[in-house]
PDB file of C-alpha atoms in Angstrom:
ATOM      1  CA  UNK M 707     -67.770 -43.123  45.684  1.00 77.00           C
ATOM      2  CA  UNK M 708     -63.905 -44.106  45.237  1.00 82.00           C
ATOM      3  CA  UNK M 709     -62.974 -47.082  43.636  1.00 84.00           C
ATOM      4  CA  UNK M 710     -59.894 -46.158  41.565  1.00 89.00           C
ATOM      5  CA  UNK M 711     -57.116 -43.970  41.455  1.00 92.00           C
ATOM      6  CA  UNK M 712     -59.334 -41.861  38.997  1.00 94.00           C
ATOM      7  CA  UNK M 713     -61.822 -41.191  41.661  1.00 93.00           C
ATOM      8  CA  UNK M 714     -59.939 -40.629  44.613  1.00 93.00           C
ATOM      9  CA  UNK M 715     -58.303 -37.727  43.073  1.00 95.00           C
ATOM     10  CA  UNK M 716     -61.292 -36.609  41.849  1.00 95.00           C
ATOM     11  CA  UNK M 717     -63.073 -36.714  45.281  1.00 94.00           C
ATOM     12  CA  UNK M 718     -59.397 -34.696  46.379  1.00 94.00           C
ATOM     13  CA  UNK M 719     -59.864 -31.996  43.927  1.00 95.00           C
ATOM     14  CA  UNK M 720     -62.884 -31.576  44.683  1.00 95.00           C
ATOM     15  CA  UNK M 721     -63.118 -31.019  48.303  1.00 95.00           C
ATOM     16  CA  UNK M 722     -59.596 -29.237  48.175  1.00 95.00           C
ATOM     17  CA  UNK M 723     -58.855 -31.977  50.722  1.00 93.00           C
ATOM     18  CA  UNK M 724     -55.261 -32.148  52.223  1.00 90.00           C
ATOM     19  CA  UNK M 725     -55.520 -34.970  54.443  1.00 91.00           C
ATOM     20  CA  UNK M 726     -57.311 -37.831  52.046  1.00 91.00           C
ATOM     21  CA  UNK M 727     -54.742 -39.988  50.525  1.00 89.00           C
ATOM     22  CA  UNK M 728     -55.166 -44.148  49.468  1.00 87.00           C
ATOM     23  CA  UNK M 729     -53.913 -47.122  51.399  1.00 89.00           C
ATOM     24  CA  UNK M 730     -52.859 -49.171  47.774  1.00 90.00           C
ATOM     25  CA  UNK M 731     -54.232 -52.437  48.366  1.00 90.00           C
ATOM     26  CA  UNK M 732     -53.101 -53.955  44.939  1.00 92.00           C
ATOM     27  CA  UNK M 733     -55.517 -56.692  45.120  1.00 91.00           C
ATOM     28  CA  UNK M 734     -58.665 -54.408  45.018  1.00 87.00           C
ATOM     29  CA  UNK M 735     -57.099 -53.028  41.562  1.00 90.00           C
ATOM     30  CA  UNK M 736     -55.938 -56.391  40.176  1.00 89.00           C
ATOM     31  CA  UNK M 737     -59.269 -58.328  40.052  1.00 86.00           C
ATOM     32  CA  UNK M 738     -60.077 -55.000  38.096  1.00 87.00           C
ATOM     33  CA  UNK M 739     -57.908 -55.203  35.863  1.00 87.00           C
ATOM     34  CA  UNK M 740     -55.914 -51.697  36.555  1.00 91.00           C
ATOM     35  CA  UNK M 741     -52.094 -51.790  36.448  1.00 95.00           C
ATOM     36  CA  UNK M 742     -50.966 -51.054  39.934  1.00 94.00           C
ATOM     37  CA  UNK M 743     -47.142 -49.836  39.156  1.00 95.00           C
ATOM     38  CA  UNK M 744     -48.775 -47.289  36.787  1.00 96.00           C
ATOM     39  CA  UNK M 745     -51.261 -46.498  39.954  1.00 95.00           C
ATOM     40  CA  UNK M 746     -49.589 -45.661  42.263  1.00 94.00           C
ATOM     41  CA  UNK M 747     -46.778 -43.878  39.854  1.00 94.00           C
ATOM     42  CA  UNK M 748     -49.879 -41.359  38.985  1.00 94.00           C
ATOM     43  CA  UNK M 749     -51.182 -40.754  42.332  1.00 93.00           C
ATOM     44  CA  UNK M 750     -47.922 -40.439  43.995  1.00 92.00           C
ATOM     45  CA  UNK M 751     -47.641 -38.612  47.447  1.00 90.00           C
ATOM     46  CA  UNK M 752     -51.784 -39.536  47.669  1.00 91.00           C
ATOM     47  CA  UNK M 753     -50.261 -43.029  48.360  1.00 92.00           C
ATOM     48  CA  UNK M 754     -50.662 -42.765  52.247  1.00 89.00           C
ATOM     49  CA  UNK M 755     -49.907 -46.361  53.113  1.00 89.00           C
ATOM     50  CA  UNK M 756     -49.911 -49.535  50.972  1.00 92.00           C
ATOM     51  CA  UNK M 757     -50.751 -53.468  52.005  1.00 91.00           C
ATOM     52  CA  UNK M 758     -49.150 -56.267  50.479  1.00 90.00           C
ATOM     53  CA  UNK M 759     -51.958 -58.611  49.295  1.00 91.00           C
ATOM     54  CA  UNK M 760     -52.508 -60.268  45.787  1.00 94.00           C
ATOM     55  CA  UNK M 761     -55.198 -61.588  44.019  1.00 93.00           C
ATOM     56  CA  UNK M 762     -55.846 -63.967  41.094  1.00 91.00           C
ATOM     57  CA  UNK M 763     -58.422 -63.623  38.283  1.00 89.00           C
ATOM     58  CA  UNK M 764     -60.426 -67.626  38.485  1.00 90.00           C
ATOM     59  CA  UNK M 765     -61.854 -69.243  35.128  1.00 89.00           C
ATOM     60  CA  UNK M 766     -65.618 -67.771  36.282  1.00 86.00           C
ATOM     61  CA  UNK M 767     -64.525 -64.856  35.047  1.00 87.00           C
ATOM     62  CA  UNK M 768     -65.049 -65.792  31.554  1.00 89.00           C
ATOM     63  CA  UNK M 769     -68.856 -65.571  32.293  1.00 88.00           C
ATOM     64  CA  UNK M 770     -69.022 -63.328  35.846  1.00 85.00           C
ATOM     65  CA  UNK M 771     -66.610 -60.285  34.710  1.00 85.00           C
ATOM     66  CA  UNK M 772     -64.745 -58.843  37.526  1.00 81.00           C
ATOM     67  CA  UNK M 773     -68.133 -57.498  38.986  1.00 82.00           C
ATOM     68  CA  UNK M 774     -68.961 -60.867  39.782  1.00 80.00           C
ATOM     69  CA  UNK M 775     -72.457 -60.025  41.677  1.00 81.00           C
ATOM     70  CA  UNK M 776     -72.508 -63.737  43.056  1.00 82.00           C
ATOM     71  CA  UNK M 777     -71.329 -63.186  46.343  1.00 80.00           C
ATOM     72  CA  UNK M 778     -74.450 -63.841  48.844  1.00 79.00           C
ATOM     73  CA  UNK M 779     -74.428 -62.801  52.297  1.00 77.00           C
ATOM     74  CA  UNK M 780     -74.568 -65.625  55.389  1.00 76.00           C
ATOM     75  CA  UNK M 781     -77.744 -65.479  57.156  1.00 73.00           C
ATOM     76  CA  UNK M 782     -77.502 -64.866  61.326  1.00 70.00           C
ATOM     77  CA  UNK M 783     -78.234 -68.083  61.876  1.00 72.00           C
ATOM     78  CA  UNK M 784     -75.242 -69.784  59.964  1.00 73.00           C
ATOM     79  CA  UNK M 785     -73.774 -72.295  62.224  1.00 74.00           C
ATOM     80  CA  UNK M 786     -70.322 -70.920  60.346  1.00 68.00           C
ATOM     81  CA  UNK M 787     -71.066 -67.503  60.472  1.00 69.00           C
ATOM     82  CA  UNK M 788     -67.835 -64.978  60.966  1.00 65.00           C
ATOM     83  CA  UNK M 789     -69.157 -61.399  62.364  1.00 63.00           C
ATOM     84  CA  UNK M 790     -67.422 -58.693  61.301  1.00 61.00           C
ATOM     85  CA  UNK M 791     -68.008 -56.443  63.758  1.00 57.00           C
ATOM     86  CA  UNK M 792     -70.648 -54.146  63.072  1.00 60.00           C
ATOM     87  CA  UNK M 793     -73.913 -56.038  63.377  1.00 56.00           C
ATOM     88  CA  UNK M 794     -73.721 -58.104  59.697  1.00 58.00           C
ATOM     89  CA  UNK M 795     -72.302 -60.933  58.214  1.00 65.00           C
ATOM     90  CA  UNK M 796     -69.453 -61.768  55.813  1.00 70.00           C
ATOM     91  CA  UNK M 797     -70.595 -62.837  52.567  1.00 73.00           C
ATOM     92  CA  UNK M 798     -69.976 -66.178  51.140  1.00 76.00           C
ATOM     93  CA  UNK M 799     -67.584 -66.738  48.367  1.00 78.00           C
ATOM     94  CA  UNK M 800     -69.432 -68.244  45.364  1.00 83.00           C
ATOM     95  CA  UNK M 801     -68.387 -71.867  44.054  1.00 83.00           C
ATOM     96  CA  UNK M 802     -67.081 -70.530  40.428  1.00 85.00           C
ATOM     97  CA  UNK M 803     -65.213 -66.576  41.419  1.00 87.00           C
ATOM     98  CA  UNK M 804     -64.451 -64.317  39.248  1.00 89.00           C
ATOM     99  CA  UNK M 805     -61.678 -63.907  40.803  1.00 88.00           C
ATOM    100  CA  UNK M 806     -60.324 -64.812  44.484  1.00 88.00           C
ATOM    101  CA  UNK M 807     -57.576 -63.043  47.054  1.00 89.00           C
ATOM    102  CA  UNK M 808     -54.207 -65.374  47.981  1.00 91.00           C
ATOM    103  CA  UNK M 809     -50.938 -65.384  50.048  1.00 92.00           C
ATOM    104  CA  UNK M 810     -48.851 -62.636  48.318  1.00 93.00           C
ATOM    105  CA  UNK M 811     -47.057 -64.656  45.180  1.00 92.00           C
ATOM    106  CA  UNK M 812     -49.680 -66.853  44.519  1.00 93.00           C
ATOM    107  CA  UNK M 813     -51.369 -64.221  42.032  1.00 93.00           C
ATOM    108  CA  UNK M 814     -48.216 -61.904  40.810  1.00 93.00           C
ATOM    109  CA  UNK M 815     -44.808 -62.868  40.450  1.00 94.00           C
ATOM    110  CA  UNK M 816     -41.783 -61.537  41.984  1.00 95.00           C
ATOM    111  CA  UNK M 817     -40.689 -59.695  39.556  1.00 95.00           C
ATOM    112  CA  UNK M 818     -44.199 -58.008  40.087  1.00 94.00           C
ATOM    113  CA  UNK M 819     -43.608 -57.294  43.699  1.00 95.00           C
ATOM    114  CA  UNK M 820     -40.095 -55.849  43.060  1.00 95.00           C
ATOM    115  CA  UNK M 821     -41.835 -53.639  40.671  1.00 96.00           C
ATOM    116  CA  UNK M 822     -44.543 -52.898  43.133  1.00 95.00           C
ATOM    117  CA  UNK M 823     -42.064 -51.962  46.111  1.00 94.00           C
ATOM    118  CA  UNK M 824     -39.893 -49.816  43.704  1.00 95.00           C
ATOM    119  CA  UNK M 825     -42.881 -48.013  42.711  1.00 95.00           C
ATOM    120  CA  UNK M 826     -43.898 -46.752  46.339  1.00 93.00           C
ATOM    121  CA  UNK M 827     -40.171 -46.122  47.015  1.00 93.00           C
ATOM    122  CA  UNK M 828     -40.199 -43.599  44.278  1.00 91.00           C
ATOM    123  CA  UNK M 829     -43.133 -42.248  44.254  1.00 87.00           C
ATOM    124  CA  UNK M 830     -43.434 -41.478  48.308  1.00 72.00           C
ATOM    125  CA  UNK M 831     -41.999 -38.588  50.296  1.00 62.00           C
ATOM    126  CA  UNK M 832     -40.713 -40.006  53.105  1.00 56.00           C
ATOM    127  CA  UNK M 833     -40.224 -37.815  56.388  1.00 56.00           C
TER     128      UNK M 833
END
């Protein structure tokens, strides 16, 4: 239903909501290839809270695409099974990604970062 900044204000508009905003996790729009500085600039004060976590586009991207549909989910009976709460599985992380989440800096730069921070700074009403 909401998977960019484009369809989170839609879904907003929509249902005249006042109390539906994002949390901007960067790395969900990276491995897609959005620009996040130019993100959250255009949804501004829907910018409710924001994560620092990067990602890093991997050389199976040349034949996955960022919708790499590899990921397979970990049976019940893996002996290295991680629950995640809710009755299912993680899924497992394909030899050859598309593209992969790291420690903050080993995607973006930190001139990226600076950018990043600056952006929410401006763009958020702060009480």
């Amino acid at each position: 239903m909401v998977f960019s900044p484009v369809t989170l204000k839609r879904l907003v508009d929509a249902g005249g909501l006042t109390n539906v905003g994002a949390e901007m996790d960067p790395s969900h729009l990276m491995w897609q290839g959005m620009d996040i500085v130019a993100s959250i600039k255009w949804l501004g004060p829907l910018v409710f809270h924001a994560a620092a976590k990067d990602a890093t586009l991997c050389a199976g991207a040349d034949i996955r695409g960022v919708l790499d549909t590899s990921f397979t989910r970990v049976p019940a009976d893996a002996p290295d099974k991680v629950p995640t709460g809710y009755g299912f599985w993680c899924n497992a992380w394909p030899e050859n990604p598309a593209w992969k989440f790291v420690a903050v800096g080993n995607g973006n730069d930190v001139p990226y970062w600076t950018e990043f921070l600056r952006a929410l700074a401006e763009t958020r009403t702060w009480p």
